[in-house]
Coordinates of C-alpha atoms and ligand atoms in Angstrom, one line a residue:
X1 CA -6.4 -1.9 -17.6
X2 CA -4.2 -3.3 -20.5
X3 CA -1.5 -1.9 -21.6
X4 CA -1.1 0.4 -24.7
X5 CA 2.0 0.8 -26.5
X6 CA 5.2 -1.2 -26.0
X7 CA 8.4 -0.3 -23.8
X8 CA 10.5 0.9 -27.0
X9 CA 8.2 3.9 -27.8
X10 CA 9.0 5.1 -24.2
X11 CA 12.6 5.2 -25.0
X12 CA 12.2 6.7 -28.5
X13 CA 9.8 9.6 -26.9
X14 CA 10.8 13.4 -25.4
X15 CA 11.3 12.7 -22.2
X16 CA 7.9 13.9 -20.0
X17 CA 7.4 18.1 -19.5
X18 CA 9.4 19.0 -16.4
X19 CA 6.4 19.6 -13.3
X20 CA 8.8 21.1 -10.9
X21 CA 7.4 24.5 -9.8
X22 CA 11.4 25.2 -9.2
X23 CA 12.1 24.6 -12.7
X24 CA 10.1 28.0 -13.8
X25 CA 11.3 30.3 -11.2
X26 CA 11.8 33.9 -12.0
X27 CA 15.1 35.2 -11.5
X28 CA 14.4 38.1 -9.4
X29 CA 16.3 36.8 -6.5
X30 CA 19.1 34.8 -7.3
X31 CA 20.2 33.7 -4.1
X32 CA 17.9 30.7 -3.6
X33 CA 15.5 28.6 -5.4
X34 CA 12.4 28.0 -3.0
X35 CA 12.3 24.0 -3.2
X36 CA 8.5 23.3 -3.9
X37 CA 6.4 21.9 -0.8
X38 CA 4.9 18.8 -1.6
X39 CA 3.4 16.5 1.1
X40 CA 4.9 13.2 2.0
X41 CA 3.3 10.3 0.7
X42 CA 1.2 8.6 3.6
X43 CA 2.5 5.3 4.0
X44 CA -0.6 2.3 4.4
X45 CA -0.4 0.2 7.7
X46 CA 0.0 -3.5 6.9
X47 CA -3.0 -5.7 8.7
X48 CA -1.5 -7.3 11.6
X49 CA -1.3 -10.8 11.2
X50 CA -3.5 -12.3 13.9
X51 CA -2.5 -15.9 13.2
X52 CA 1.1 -17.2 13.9
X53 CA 0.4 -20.0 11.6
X54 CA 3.1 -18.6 8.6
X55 CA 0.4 -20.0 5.8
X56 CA -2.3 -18.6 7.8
X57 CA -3.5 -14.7 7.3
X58 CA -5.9 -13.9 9.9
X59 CA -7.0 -10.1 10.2
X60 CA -9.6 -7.8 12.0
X61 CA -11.2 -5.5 10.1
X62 CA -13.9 -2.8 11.7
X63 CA -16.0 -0.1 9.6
X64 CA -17.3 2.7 11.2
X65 CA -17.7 6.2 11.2
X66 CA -14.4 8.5 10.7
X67 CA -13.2 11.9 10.4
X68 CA -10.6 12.7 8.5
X69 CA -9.1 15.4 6.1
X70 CA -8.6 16.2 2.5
X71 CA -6.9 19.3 1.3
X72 CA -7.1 20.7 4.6
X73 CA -11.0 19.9 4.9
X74 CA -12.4 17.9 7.2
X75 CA -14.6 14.9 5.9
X76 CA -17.1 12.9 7.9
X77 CA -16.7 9.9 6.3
X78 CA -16.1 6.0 6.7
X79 CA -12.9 3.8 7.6
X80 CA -11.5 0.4 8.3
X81 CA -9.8 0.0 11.3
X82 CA -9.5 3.8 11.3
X83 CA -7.4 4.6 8.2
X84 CA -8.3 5.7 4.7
X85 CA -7.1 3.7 3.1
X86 CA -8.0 0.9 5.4
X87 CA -4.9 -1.2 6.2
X88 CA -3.2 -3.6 2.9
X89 CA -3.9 -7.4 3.7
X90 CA -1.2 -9.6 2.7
X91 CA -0.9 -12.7 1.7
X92 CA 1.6 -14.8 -0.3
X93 CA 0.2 -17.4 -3.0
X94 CA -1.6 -20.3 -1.0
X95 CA -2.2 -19.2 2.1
X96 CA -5.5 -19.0 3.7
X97 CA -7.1 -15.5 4.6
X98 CA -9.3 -15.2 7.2
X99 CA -11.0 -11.4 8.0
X100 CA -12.8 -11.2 10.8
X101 CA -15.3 -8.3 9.5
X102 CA -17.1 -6.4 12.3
X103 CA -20.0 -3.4 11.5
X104 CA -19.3 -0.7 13.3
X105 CA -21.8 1.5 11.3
X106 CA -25.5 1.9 11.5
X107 CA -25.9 0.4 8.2
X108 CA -25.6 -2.7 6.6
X109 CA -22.9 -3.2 5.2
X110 CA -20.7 -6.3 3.2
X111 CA -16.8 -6.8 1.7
X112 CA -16.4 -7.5 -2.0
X113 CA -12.8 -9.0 -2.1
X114 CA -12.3 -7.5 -6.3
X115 CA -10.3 -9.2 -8.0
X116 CA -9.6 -12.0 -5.7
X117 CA -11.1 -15.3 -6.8
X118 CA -13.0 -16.2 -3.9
X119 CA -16.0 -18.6 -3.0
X120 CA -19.5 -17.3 -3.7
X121 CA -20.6 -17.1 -0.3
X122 CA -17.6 -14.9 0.7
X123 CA -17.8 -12.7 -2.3
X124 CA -19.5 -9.8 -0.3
X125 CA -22.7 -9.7 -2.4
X126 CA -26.5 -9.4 -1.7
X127 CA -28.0 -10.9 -4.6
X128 CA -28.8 -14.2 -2.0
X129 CA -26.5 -13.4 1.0
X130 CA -27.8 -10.8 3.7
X131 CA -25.4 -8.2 4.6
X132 CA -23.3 -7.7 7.8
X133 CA -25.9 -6.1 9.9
X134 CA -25.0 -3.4 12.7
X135 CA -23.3 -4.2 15.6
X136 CA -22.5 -7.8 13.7
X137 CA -19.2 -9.8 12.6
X138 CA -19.1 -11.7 9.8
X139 CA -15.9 -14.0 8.8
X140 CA -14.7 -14.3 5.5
X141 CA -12.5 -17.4 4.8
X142 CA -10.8 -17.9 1.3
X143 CA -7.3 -19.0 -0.6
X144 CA -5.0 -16.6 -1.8
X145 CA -5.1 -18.6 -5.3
X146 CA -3.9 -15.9 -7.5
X147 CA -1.0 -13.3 -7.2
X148 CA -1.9 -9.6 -7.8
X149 CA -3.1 -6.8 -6.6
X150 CA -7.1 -6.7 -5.4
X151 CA -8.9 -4.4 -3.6
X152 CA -11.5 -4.8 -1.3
X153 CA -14.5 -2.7 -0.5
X154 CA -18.3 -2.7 0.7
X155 CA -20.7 -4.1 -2.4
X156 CA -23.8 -2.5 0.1
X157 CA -25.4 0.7 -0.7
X158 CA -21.8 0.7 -2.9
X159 CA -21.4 4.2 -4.7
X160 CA -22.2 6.1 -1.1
X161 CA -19.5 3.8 1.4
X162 CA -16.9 3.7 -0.7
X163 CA -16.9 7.1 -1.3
X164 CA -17.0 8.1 2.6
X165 CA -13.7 6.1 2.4
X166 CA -14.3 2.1 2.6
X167 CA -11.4 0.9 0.6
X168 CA -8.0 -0.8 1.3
X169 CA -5.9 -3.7 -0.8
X170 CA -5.3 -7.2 -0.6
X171 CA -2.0 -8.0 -1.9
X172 CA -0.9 -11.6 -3.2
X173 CA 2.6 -12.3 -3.4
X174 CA 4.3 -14.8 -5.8
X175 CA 7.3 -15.8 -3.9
X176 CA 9.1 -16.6 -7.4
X177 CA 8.8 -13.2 -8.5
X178 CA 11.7 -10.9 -8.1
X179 CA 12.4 -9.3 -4.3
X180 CA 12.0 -5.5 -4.2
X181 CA 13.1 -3.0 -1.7
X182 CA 10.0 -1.7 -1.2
X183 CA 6.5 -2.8 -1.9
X184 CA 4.2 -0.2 -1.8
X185 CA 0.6 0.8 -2.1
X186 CA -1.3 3.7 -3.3
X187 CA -4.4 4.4 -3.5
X188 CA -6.0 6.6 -5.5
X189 CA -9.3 8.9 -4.9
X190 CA -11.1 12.1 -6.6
X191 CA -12.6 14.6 -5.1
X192 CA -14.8 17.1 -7.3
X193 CA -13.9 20.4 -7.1
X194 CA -17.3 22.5 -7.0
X195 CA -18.5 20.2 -4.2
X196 CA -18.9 20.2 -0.8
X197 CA -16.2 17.7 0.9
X198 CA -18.3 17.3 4.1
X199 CA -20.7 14.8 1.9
X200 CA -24.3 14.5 4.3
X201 CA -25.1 11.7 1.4
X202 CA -21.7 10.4 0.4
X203 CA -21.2 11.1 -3.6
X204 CA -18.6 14.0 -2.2
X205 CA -16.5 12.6 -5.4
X206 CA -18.7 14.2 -8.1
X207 CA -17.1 16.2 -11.1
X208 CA -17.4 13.4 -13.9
X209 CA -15.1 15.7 -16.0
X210 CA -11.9 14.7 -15.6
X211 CA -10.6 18.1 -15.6
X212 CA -12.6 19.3 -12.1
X213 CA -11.3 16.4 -9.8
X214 CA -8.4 17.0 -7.4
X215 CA -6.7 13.3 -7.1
X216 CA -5.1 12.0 -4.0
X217 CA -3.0 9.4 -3.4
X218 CA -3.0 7.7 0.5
X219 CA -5.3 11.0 1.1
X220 CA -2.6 13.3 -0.1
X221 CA -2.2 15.8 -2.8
X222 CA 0.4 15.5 -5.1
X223 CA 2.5 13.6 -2.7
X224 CA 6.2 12.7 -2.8
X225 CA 7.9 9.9 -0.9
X226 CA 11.6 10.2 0.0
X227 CA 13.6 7.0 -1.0
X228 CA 17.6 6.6 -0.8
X229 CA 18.6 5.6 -4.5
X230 CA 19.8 2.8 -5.0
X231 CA 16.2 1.4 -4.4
X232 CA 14.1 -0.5 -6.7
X233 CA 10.5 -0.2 -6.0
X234 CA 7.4 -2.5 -6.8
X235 CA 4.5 0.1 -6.6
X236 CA 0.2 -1.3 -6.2
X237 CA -1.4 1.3 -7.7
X238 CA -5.6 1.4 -6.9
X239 CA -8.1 3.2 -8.3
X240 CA -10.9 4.0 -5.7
X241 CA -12.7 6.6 -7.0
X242 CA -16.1 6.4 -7.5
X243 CA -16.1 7.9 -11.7
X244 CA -12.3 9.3 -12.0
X245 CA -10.2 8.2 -14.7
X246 CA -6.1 8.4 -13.9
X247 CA -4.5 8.8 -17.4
X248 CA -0.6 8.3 -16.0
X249 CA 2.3 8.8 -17.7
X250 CA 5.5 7.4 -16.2
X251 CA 8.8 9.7 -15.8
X252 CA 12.2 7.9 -16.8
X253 CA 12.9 4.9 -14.6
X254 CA 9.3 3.8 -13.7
X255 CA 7.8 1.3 -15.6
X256 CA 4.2 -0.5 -15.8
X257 CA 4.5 -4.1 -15.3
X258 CA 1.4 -5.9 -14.2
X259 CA -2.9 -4.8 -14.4
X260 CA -5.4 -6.5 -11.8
X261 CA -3.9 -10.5 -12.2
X262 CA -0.1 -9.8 -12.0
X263 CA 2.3 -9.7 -14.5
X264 CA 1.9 -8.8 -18.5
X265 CA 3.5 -9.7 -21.0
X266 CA 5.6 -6.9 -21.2
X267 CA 5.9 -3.6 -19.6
X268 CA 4.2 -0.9 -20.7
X269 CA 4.8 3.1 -20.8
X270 CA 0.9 4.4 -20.0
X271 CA -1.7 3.2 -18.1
X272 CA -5.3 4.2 -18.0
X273 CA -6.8 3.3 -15.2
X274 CA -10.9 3.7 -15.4
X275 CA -12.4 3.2 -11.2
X276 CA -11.6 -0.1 -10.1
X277 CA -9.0 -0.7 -12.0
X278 CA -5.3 -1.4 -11.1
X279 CA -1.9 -0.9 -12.3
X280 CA 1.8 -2.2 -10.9
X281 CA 5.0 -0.2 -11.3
X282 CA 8.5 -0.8 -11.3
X283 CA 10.5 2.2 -10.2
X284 CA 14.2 2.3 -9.8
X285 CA 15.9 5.3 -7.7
X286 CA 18.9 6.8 -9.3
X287 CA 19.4 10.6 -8.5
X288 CA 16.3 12.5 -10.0
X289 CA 12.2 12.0 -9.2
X290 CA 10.6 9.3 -10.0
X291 CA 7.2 8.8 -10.9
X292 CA 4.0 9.4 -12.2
X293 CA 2.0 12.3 -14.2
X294 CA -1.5 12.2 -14.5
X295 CA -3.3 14.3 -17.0
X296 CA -7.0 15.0 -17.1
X297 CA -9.3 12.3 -18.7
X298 CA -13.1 12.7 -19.3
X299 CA -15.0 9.8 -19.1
X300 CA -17.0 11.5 -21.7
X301 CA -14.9 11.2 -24.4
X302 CA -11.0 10.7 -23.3
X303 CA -8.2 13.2 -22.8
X304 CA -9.5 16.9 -21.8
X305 CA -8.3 19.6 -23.9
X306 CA -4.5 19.2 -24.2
X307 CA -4.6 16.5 -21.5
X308 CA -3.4 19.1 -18.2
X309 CA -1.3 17.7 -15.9
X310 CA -3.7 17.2 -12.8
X311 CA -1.8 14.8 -9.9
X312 CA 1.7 13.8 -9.6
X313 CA 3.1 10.8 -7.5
X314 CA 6.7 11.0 -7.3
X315 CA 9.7 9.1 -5.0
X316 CA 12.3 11.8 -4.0
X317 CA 15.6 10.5 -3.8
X318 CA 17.5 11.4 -0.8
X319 CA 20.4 12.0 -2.5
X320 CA 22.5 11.7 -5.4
X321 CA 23.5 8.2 -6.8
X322 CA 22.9 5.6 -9.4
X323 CA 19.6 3.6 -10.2
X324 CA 19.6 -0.1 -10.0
X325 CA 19.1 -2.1 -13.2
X326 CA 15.2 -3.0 -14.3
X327 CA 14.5 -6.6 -12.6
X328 CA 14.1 -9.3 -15.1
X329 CA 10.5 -10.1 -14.5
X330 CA 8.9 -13.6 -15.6
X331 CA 6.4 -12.0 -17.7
X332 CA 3.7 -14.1 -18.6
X333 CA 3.4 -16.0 -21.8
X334 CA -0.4 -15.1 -23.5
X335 CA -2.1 -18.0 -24.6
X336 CA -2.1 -18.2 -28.1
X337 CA -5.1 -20.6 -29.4
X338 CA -7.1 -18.6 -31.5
X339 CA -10.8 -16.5 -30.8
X340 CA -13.0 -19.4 -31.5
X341 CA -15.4 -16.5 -32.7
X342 CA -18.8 -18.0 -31.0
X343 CA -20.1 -15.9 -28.5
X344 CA -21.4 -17.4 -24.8
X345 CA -22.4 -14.1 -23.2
X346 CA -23.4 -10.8 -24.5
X347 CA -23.6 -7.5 -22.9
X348 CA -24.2 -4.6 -24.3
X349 CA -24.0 -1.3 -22.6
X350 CA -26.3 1.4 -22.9
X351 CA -27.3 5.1 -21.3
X352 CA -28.6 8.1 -22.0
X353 CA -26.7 11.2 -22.2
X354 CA -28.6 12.9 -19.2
X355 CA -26.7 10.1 -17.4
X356 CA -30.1 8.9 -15.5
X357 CA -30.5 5.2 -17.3
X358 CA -27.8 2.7 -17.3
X359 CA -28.2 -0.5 -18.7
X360 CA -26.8 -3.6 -19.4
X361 CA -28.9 -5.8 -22.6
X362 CA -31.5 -3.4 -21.9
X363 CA -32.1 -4.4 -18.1
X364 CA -31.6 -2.1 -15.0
X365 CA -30.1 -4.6 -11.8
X366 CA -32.0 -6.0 -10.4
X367 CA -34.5 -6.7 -12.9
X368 CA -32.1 -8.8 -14.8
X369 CA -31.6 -12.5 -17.0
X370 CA -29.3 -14.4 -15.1
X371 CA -27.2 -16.4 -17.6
X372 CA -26.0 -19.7 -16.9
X373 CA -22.4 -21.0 -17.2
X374 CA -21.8 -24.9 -16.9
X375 CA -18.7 -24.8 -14.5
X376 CA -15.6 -25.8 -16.4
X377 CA -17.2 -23.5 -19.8
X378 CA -14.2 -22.0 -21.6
X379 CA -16.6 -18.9 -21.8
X380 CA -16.1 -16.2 -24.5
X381 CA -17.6 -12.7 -23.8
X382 CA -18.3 -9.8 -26.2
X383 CA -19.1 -6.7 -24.1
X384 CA -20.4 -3.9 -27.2
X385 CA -20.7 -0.3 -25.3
X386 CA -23.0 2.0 -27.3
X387 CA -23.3 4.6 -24.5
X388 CA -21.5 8.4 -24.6
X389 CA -19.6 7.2 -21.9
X390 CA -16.5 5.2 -21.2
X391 CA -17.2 2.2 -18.8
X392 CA -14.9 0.0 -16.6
X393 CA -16.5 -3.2 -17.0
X394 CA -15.7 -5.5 -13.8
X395 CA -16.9 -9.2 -13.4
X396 CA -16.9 -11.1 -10.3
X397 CA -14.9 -14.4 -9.3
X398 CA -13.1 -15.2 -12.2
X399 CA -11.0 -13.3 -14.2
X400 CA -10.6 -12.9 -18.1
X401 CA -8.2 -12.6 -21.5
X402 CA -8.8 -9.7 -23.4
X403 CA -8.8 -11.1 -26.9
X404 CA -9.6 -8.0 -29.3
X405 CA -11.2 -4.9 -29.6
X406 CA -13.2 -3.4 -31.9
X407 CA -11.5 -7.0 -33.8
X408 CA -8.4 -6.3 -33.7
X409 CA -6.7 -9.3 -31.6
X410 CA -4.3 -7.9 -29.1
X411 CA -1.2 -10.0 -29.1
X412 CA -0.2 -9.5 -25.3
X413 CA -3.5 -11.2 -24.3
X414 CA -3.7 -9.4 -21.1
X415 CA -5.7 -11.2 -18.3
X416 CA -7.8 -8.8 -15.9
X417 CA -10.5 -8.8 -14.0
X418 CA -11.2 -5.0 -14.9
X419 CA -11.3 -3.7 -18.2
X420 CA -12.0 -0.4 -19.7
X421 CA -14.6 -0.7 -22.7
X422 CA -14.1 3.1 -24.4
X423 CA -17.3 5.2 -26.3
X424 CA -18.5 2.7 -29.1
X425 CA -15.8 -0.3 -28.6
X426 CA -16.6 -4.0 -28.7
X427 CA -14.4 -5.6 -26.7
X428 CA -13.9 -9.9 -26.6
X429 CA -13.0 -11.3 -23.5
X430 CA -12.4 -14.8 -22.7
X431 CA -12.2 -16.6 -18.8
X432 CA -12.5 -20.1 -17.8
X433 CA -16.0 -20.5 -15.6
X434 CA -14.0 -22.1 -12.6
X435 CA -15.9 -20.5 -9.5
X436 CA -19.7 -21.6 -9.0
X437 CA -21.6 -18.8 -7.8
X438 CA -23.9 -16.3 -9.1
X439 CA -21.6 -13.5 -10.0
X440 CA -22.2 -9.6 -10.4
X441 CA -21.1 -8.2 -13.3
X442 CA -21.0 -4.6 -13.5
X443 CA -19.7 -1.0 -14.5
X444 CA -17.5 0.2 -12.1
X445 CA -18.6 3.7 -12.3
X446 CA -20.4 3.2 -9.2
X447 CA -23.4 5.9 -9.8
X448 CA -23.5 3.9 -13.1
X449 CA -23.8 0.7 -11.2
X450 CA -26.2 2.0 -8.8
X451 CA -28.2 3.6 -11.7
X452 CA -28.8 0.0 -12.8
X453 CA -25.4 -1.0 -15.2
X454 CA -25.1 -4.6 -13.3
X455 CA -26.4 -8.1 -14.2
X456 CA -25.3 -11.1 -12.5
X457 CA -23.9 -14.5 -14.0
X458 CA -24.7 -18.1 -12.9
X459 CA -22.0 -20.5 -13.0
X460 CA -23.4 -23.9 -12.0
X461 CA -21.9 -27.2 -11.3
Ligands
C2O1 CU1 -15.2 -3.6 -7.0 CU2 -18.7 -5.5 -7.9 O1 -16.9 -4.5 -7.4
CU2 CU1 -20.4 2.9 -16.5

């Protein structure tokens, strides 16, 4: 995601509808207001550390078969070590990570580390690697190279594991950024209304309209997370659904502050946040909620109707006090040479309204041209989307400046490995080809994926 509009316009806005169900009661009874019941928001296990070595990050992660419930429905889905989300792997810049990855399904299966910058062979792919097999372990070995917030998840039979729940983040710390008081996760995932929720085939996530989808956050609805105030809060937000776009609006003292590679250039008051995709928050707790709002975005064509409100993500603050001030993040400086305006790889996305052809330069994976990239190829990209649908277009291994779209440069320059490409845009991205490795390059709409809307990219020595 990038962001939209600068900090200022927050401040100069109305201030976001109130949500509280308490705020409209009727005034037949006077006596009390009923507080609204809102489920707490499930906090994500950390990976334990397996490795005592303090640069060393070595975890054990198992998929297999797991029940769980949404809503108050059960779903016989997926996990990782038994938790949807699976558990949040950290590391801190430099260190090596080591994930001892056992199948405890009975299919194959892989992990895509997205967004991390990894080594081709550990990049979880099957374009010449074989996937994990049942019953097998596979170990993935790789530096923590660049701070963010990635996301990892099986790139096997994609669209159906990931939506039975195979998901969980891999967080990289920069320990020059500011401390926090709390550094939490969320992951998001939508659920289609008009389907079943026990999925016999996976694709339980349906509903492609924004409007239909119930959201959850750590696997609850609507969730709030009590927090004393005082507390300033670094929130990793994760979008996990398979096609569900989060539209979020931030409530006063929560801020956007970094997309998929860490820090922008500035904060930013909206985020869209297509599947894949990922946002970070600063929060500060004073005395009132604090937050997000989502409202109901179509991939088919952006905000639905008068943009409902459909999810909320709030901290509660325990009680009354004062906020701490906003931390004074380095944000990063954009780089500033100009687009040279040549154009080393095209990709132009197409599909048919009835939603059964995606393409990418005409090609349906894996009946595609591989490109080649000399390594070291300060590589400019023009993705052109002239589909009827938006498409989060996600590249593997490296990540990339957004230079313009549609030709207008964006000043901010924001670098992401994930980037929404609306109805009709043409977006230019630029990344240096540092990573050899053949490298998938794909919507992230995983039926759109699945239905063909992935190539692959050669970058040779
Ligand atoms: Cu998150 Cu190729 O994927
Ligand atoms: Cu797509």
């Amino acid at each position: 995601m990038r962001p939209l509009l600068p900090l200022l316009f927050l401040l100069a806005c109305d201030p976001p509808p109130a949500t509280d169900a308490s705020d409209s009661t009727d005034t037949t009874d006077d006596t009390d207001v009923v507080p609204e019941v809102r489920p707490a928001l499930p906090i994500i296990p950390d990976a334990e550390d397996l490795d005592e070595d303090p640069d060393v990050v070595r975890v054990a992660l198992t998929a297999a078969p797991h029940t769980f419930t949404i809503g108050g429905q059960e779903v016989e889905g997926y996990a990782y070590n038994g938790g949807v989300p699976g558990p949040t792997i950290r590391a801190k810049l430099g260190d090596t990570v080591i994930v001892e990855i056992t199948n405890g399904l009975e299919d194959p299966t892989t992990v895509h580390w997205h967004g991390a910058h990894v080594p081709y062979a550990m990049d979880g792919v099957t374009w010449t690697e074989d996937p994990i097999a049942p019953g097998e372990t596979f170990t993935a070995t790789f530096t923590a190279t660049h701070a963010g917030t990635s996301w990892y998840h099986p790139h096997f039979d994609t669209a159906r594991q990931v939506d039975l729940g195979l998901y969980g983040a891999l967080v990289v710390t920069d320990p020059d950024e500011p401390a926090v008081d709390r550094d939490l996760v969320v992951i998001a995932d939508a659920w289609g209304e008009h389907d079943a929720r026990t999925p016999p085939e996976g694709d339980n996530h349906h509903g492609l309209d924004g409007a239909g989808m119930t959201w959850t956050f750590n696997g609850a609805i609507d969730p709030v997370l009590d927090v004393e105030p005082g507390e300033r809060v670094r929130l990793r937000l994760i979008n996990a659904s398979n096609t569900g776009y989060l539209d979020l609006a931030p409530t006063s003292g929560a801020r956007f502050i970094a997309g998929d590679q860490g820090l922008w250039a500035g904060p930013a008051d909206h985020a869209l946040l297509g599947p894949g995709d990922r946002v970070e928050a600063e929060l500060v707790v004073g005395g009132d909620d604090v937050g997000f709002d989502n409202h109901a975005y179509s991939l088919y064509g952006g905000t639905v109707g008068a943009g409902e409100l459909t999810a909320r993500l709030h901290l509660r603050p325990t009680a009354a006090g004062a906020a701490p001030a906003l931390a004074d993040w380095p944000w990063r400086s954009p780089s500033t040479s100009p687009d040279p305006g040549r154009t080393d790889l095209r990709f132009v996305l197409q599909g048919d309204s009835a939603g059964e052809h995606w393409t990418i330069n005409g090609e349906t994976f894996p009946d595609v041209t591989v490109p080649y990239v000399p390594i070291g190829q300060d590589t400019l990209v023009e993705v052109r989307n002239i589909s009827p649908t938006n498409h989060p277009f996600h590249m593997h291994g490296h990540a990339f400046e957004v230079l313009s779209i549609d030709g207008v440069p964006l000043p901010d320059r924001p670098v992401e490995d994930t980037v929404d490409v609306g109805i009709r845009q043409t977006m230019r991205l630029r990344f240096l080809a540092d990573n050899a490795g053949y490298w998938m390059t794909h919507c992230h709409i995983l039926p759109h994926a699945e239905g063909g809307m992935m190539t692959v990219v050669e970058v040779g020595e």
